[in-house]
Amino acid sequence: MRRTLTVAVATAALMLLGGPLPVAGADASETARIAGTTRVAGPVQAGGWSAREAEAFWTPERMASAEPVTPEVPEALGPKAGIGENFDGIPVVGRMFVMKGSGAYFCTASVVASPGHDLVLSAAHCLLGPDSRQVAFVPLYTRAKPQPYGMFPVLRGANGRPKVWIDPRYPREGPDRAATVDVAFAQVGPDAEGWRVEDVVGANRLVTGATYAHARVELIGYPATAARPRRCQNRTTKFTSTDRGIPGSFLRIDCTGYPGGTSGGPFLAHYDPQTGTGEVVGVIGGWKTGGTTPDTSYSSYFGQEIRKLYETAVAGARGA
């Protein structure tokens, strides 16, 4: 499992669906001042974890030293692979930083359109764990520019735990038996100037119930050793597991160079390079928490279960 965080799946320490689970170059304010955007009044405190506190904690040095979810396990390159390349990134995709135990870690995450303009999407295995804390999303992170659009802390509930929604089967059954629901939504608070994340960087549209086979998908993720994110374009195919311990069907894409750190990276169909957004139909995760080789990645299928999870997150965020 090349992208799994090493955490014990302790269901007694986790909350189930319907509430938050404990989890694993442009100026932001100027970018957000466009027609139709709304600024949240003042730098809102996020349950004792505000954007200013997040920025003070996640210094450029700490972000640069954060470890990926797992070391890569190189394997032979499959046929017809898309060739990945490092690039400057797009604002709707970034790194999700999290402290677990005494270590700093990261995965990839992206903004998904929501009524509250405050939801981000990643893989469940990235945000699962009773010891997760100080969780923050940084759009368009690069080593050269660690906070080009600011920092957005994952809000905390009344119990002090990060506001993350994961299907209850995932912590209960584990990453293999529940690989088909390796998806997580998190609610982020405003940045230090009070702006909501979707108003600053835009958002991808969540699409569920689509085909497994997309003619062209843009795959974006943050590799462990790279100073910038990585992108690749290729078709997706349907992969049905023959392993009884990991049942289900998944999206599969052959793209080179997606090791640890890329978990949670979006599969973007109908990607528009002019807006830097698309339709998110998957995230790196699912089978073997994303795959056993950096050159082939998987995603849980976005069907009715993921739509219900999104709706639960929207309702929970609205009631915050």
C-alpha positions as MATLAB code, in Angstrom:
seq = 'MRRTLTVAVATAALMLLGGPLPVAGADASETARIAGTTRVAGPVQAGGWSAREAEAFWTPERMASAEPVTPEVPEALGPKAGIGENFDGIPVVGRMFVMKGSGAYFCTASVVASPGHDLVLSAAHCLLGPDSRQVAFVPLYTRAKPQPYGMFPVLRGANGRPKVWIDPRYPREGPDRAATVDVAFAQVGPDAEGWRVEDVVGANRLVTGATYAHARVELIGYPATAARPRRCQNRTTKFTSTDRGIPGSFLRIDCTGYPGGTSGGPFLAHYDPQTGTGEVVGVIGGWKTGGTTPDTSYSSYFGQEIRKLYETAVAGARGA';
ca = [
       0.000    0.000    0.000;
       2.111    2.865   -1.228;
      -0.064    5.731   -0.021;
      -1.485    4.610    3.333;
      -0.846    6.485    6.554;
       0.323    4.135    9.282;
      -2.541    4.470   11.713;
      -4.479    1.993   13.817;
      -8.108    1.736   12.801;
      -9.710    2.078   16.211;
     -13.416    2.397   15.827;
     -13.942    3.173   19.484;
     -12.029    6.389   18.970;
     -13.883    7.395   15.833;
     -17.264    8.979   15.214;
     -19.586    7.683   12.520;
     -21.302    9.299    9.543;
     -23.303   12.393   10.308;
     -20.663   14.072   12.423;
     -17.006   15.008   12.121;
     -14.442   12.240   12.334;
     -11.002   12.710   13.892;
      -8.655   12.944   10.933;
      -5.550   11.711    9.673;
       1.955   34.257   -7.225;
      -1.446   35.934   -6.572;
      -2.607   37.776   -3.479;
      -5.533   35.887   -1.972;
      -7.600   38.855   -0.863;
      -7.166   40.633   -4.188;
      -8.054   37.479   -6.145;
     -11.249   37.056   -4.151;
     -12.495   40.577   -4.766;
     -14.527   39.660   -7.814;
     -18.225   39.953   -8.556;
     -20.400   37.626   -6.538;
     -17.917   36.756   -3.805;
     -18.542   37.291   -0.121;
     -16.046   37.955    2.627;
     -16.701   36.373    6.000;
     -16.791   39.174    8.554;
     -13.431   39.238   10.270;
     -10.841   36.498   10.842;
     -13.173   33.843   12.240;
     -11.922   31.602   15.023;
     -12.281   27.948   14.075;
     -12.833   26.364   17.462;
      -9.478   27.567   18.720;
      -7.810   26.827   15.372;
      -7.893   29.914   13.178;
      -6.123   30.738    9.943;
      -3.608   32.904   11.809;
      -2.881   30.068   14.227;
      -2.544   27.674   11.303;
      -0.102   30.011    9.557;
       1.925   30.399   12.738;
       2.087   26.627   13.196;
       2.567   25.524    9.582;
       5.683   27.566    8.828;
       7.338   27.207    5.414;
      10.023   25.078    7.065;
       7.502   22.730    8.704;
       5.484   22.390    5.479;
       8.654   21.625    3.525;
       9.675   18.944    6.045;
       6.277   17.181    6.139;
       6.423   13.503    5.189;
       4.226   11.854    2.528;
       1.706    9.205    3.439;
       3.995    6.294    2.517;
       7.225    5.528    0.699;
       6.837    4.574   -2.913;
       7.067    0.960   -4.085;
       8.467    0.971   -7.628;
       7.131   -1.584  -10.068;
       7.236   -2.161  -13.791;
       5.531    0.477  -15.893;
       2.264   -0.642  -17.458;
       1.451   -0.167  -21.147;
      -0.041    3.019  -22.599;
       0.873    5.119  -19.591;
       0.368    8.851  -19.599;
       3.587   10.731  -18.945;
       3.419   12.831  -15.797;
       5.182   16.171  -15.523;
       5.778   18.576  -12.677;
       4.133   21.973  -13.198;
       3.257   25.174  -11.350;
      -0.126   23.822  -10.237;
      -3.676   25.168  -10.188;
      -5.315   27.103   -7.316;
      -8.128   24.597   -6.615;
      -5.639   21.834   -5.734;
      -3.185   21.936   -2.845;
      -1.659   20.123    0.068;
      -3.550   19.044    3.170;
      -1.204   19.172    6.158;
      -1.830   17.223    9.349;
       0.011   16.412   12.551;
      -0.203   12.755   13.618;
       1.637   11.763   16.747;
       4.917   13.676   16.665;
       5.135   13.783   12.856;
       4.006   16.247   10.212;
       2.357   14.695    7.156;
       0.556   15.737    3.992;
      -1.725   14.465    1.269;
      -3.280   16.127   -1.760;
      -6.721   17.759   -1.575;
      -8.930   19.943   -3.773;
     -11.783   22.385   -3.382;
     -15.226   21.037   -4.292;
     -18.157   23.323   -4.999;
     -20.600   23.559   -2.083;
     -23.326   25.941   -0.842;
     -21.074   27.193    1.959;
     -18.026   27.628   -0.321;
     -15.969   25.809    2.329;
     -15.523   22.106    1.461;
     -12.396   20.302    0.322;
     -12.090   16.730   -0.915;
      -9.386   14.139   -0.261;
      -8.984   10.407    0.463;
     -10.345    8.916    3.679;
      -7.052    7.232    4.519;
      -5.377   10.650    4.538;
      -7.672   12.167    7.161;
      -8.394    9.179    9.382;
      -6.928    8.761   12.838;
      -7.749    9.642   16.442;
      -4.480   11.516   16.890;
      -4.899   13.846   13.897;
      -4.707   17.544   14.727;
      -3.682   20.966   13.381;
      -5.130   20.131    9.976;
      -4.879   22.830    7.306;
      -5.380   23.123    3.548;
      -2.915   25.173    1.495;
      -4.028   25.832   -2.113;
      -1.339   25.759   -4.795;
       1.461   24.991   -2.333;
       4.963   24.902   -3.798;
       8.253   24.903   -2.007;
       9.127   28.251   -3.603;
       5.766   29.831   -2.663;
       4.346   27.985    0.377;
       1.187   30.120    0.728;
       0.337   31.889   -2.546;
      -3.390   31.895   -1.681;
      -3.217   31.745    2.079;
      -4.035   28.914    4.485;
      -7.429   27.490    5.396;
      -7.708   25.586    8.702;
      -9.976   22.553    8.889;
     -12.630   23.620   11.378;
     -13.102   21.839   14.686;
     -16.389   20.727   16.139;
     -17.638   21.242   19.678;
     -15.668   18.124   20.678;
     -12.446   19.713   19.428;
     -12.053   17.232   16.575;
     -11.524   18.262   12.939;
     -14.733   18.477   10.924;
     -14.217   15.655    8.465;
     -16.845   13.337    6.981;
     -15.909    9.741    6.161;
     -18.234    6.812    5.471;
     -18.496    4.899    8.807;
     -17.598    1.639    7.087;
     -14.088    2.889    6.412;
     -12.938    3.090   10.042;
     -15.080    0.090   10.976;
     -13.982   -2.322    8.231;
     -10.577   -0.927    7.338;
      -8.930    0.358    4.144;
      -9.114   -2.993    2.314;
     -12.660   -4.186    2.992;
     -13.983   -0.616    2.632;
     -11.731    0.484   -0.243;
     -14.767    1.516   -2.296;
     -15.424    4.425    0.101;
     -11.891    5.833    0.461;
     -13.192    9.403    0.238;
     -13.332   12.282    2.740;
     -14.825   15.772    2.812;
     -13.535   18.428    5.217;
     -14.889   21.842    6.135;
     -12.306   24.599    6.159;
     -12.590   27.948    7.856;
     -11.773   31.303    6.266;
      -8.218   32.472    5.737;
      -6.520   35.088    7.929;
      -8.349   37.888    6.114;
     -11.769   36.243    6.428;
     -12.169   34.937    2.871;
     -13.798   31.567    2.119;
     -11.706   29.136    0.114;
     -14.058   28.769   -2.854;
     -14.325   32.551   -3.179;
     -10.557   32.794   -3.364;
      -9.554   29.912   -5.669;
     -12.757   28.564   -7.213;
     -13.894   24.940   -7.071;
     -14.336   21.736   -9.040;
     -17.818   20.314   -9.507;
     -18.502   16.940   -7.882;
     -19.891   14.412  -10.371;
     -21.351   11.091   -9.232;
     -22.926    8.266  -11.171;
     -20.721    8.753  -14.240;
     -18.931    6.046  -16.191;
     -15.739    4.329  -15.041;
     -14.202    4.889  -18.477;
     -13.403    8.530  -19.203;
     -11.676    9.362  -22.477;
      -9.482   12.012  -20.850;
      -8.813   12.809  -17.216;
      -6.410   15.336  -15.699;
      -4.682   13.735  -12.698;
      -3.054   16.134  -10.212;
      -1.108   15.284   -7.087;
       1.778   16.319   -4.847;
       4.618   13.744   -5.020;
       6.724   13.211   -1.920;
      10.034   14.490   -3.218;
       8.850   17.150   -5.672;
       8.946   20.887   -5.014;
       5.865   21.353   -7.237;
       2.706   19.361   -8.019;
       2.419   16.890  -10.890;
      -0.091   16.511  -13.688;
      -0.845   13.902  -16.327;
      -3.596   13.264  -18.863;
      -4.848    9.814  -19.768;
      -8.001    7.749  -20.088;
      -9.468    5.812  -17.180;
     -10.651    2.213  -17.223;
     -12.739    0.051  -14.926;
     -10.759   -2.212  -12.621;
     -12.571   -4.954  -10.715;
     -10.586   -6.494   -7.890;
     -10.119  -10.273   -7.804;
      -8.800  -10.064   -4.249;
     -11.530  -11.224   -1.861;
     -10.029   -9.055    0.839;
     -10.422   -5.912   -1.295;
     -13.777   -6.274   -3.040;
     -15.261   -3.837   -5.510;
     -14.673   -1.980   -8.762;
     -12.518    1.133   -9.115;
     -11.331    3.726  -11.604;
      -7.816    3.051  -12.859;
      -5.429    5.391  -14.651;
      -1.873    4.812  -15.902;
       0.168    7.965  -15.255;
       3.860    8.031  -14.416;
       5.339    9.375  -11.197;
       2.581    9.421   -8.549;
       4.208    8.116   -5.347;
       3.420    8.885   -1.704;
       1.924   12.323   -1.117;
      -0.374   12.164   -4.153;
      -3.194   10.420   -2.261;
      -6.372   12.463   -2.443;
      -5.367   14.049   -5.738;
      -8.372   14.683   -7.996;
      -9.347   12.875  -11.198;
     -10.669   15.815  -13.274;
     -12.895   15.114  -16.267;
     -13.715   17.915  -18.745;
     -10.837   19.935  -17.342;
     -10.792   23.535  -18.562;
      -7.257   24.992  -18.620;
      -8.701   28.513  -18.850;
     -10.508   28.275  -15.504;
      -8.223   25.649  -13.963;
     -11.265   23.615  -12.891;
     -13.142   20.525  -13.986;
     -15.521   17.799  -12.898;
     -14.050   15.719  -10.089;
     -14.922   12.055  -10.680;
     -12.413   10.455   -8.322;
      -9.460   10.905   -5.969;
      -6.291    8.844   -5.694;
      -7.111    6.127   -3.191;
      -9.382    3.102   -3.104;
      -7.707   -0.142   -4.180;
      -4.518   -0.606   -2.139;
      -5.131    3.016   -0.982;
      -4.246    4.210   -4.472;
      -2.109    1.413   -5.867;
       1.174   -0.423   -5.393;
       3.143    1.412   -8.066;
       3.612    5.157   -8.679;
       2.749    4.643  -12.351;
      -0.793    3.301  -11.911;
      -3.356    4.988   -9.666;
      -6.865    4.065   -8.548;
      -9.946    5.760   -7.155;
     -13.101    4.665   -5.408;
     -16.060    4.948   -7.758;
     -18.106    8.084   -7.159;
     -21.604    6.657   -6.993;
     -24.617    7.053   -4.744;
     -22.601    6.402   -1.573;
     -20.248    9.292   -2.263;
     -23.149   11.573   -3.190;
     -24.790   10.809    0.163;
     -21.509   11.470    1.964;
     -21.209   14.837    0.209;
     -24.782   15.750    1.163;
     -24.056   14.807    4.772;
     -20.972   17.043    4.720;
     -22.963   19.924    3.225;
     -25.634   19.581    5.913;
     -23.042   19.306    8.668;
     -21.136   22.329    7.421;
     -24.328   24.349    7.185;
     -25.123   23.547   10.804;
     -21.690   24.639   12.017;
];
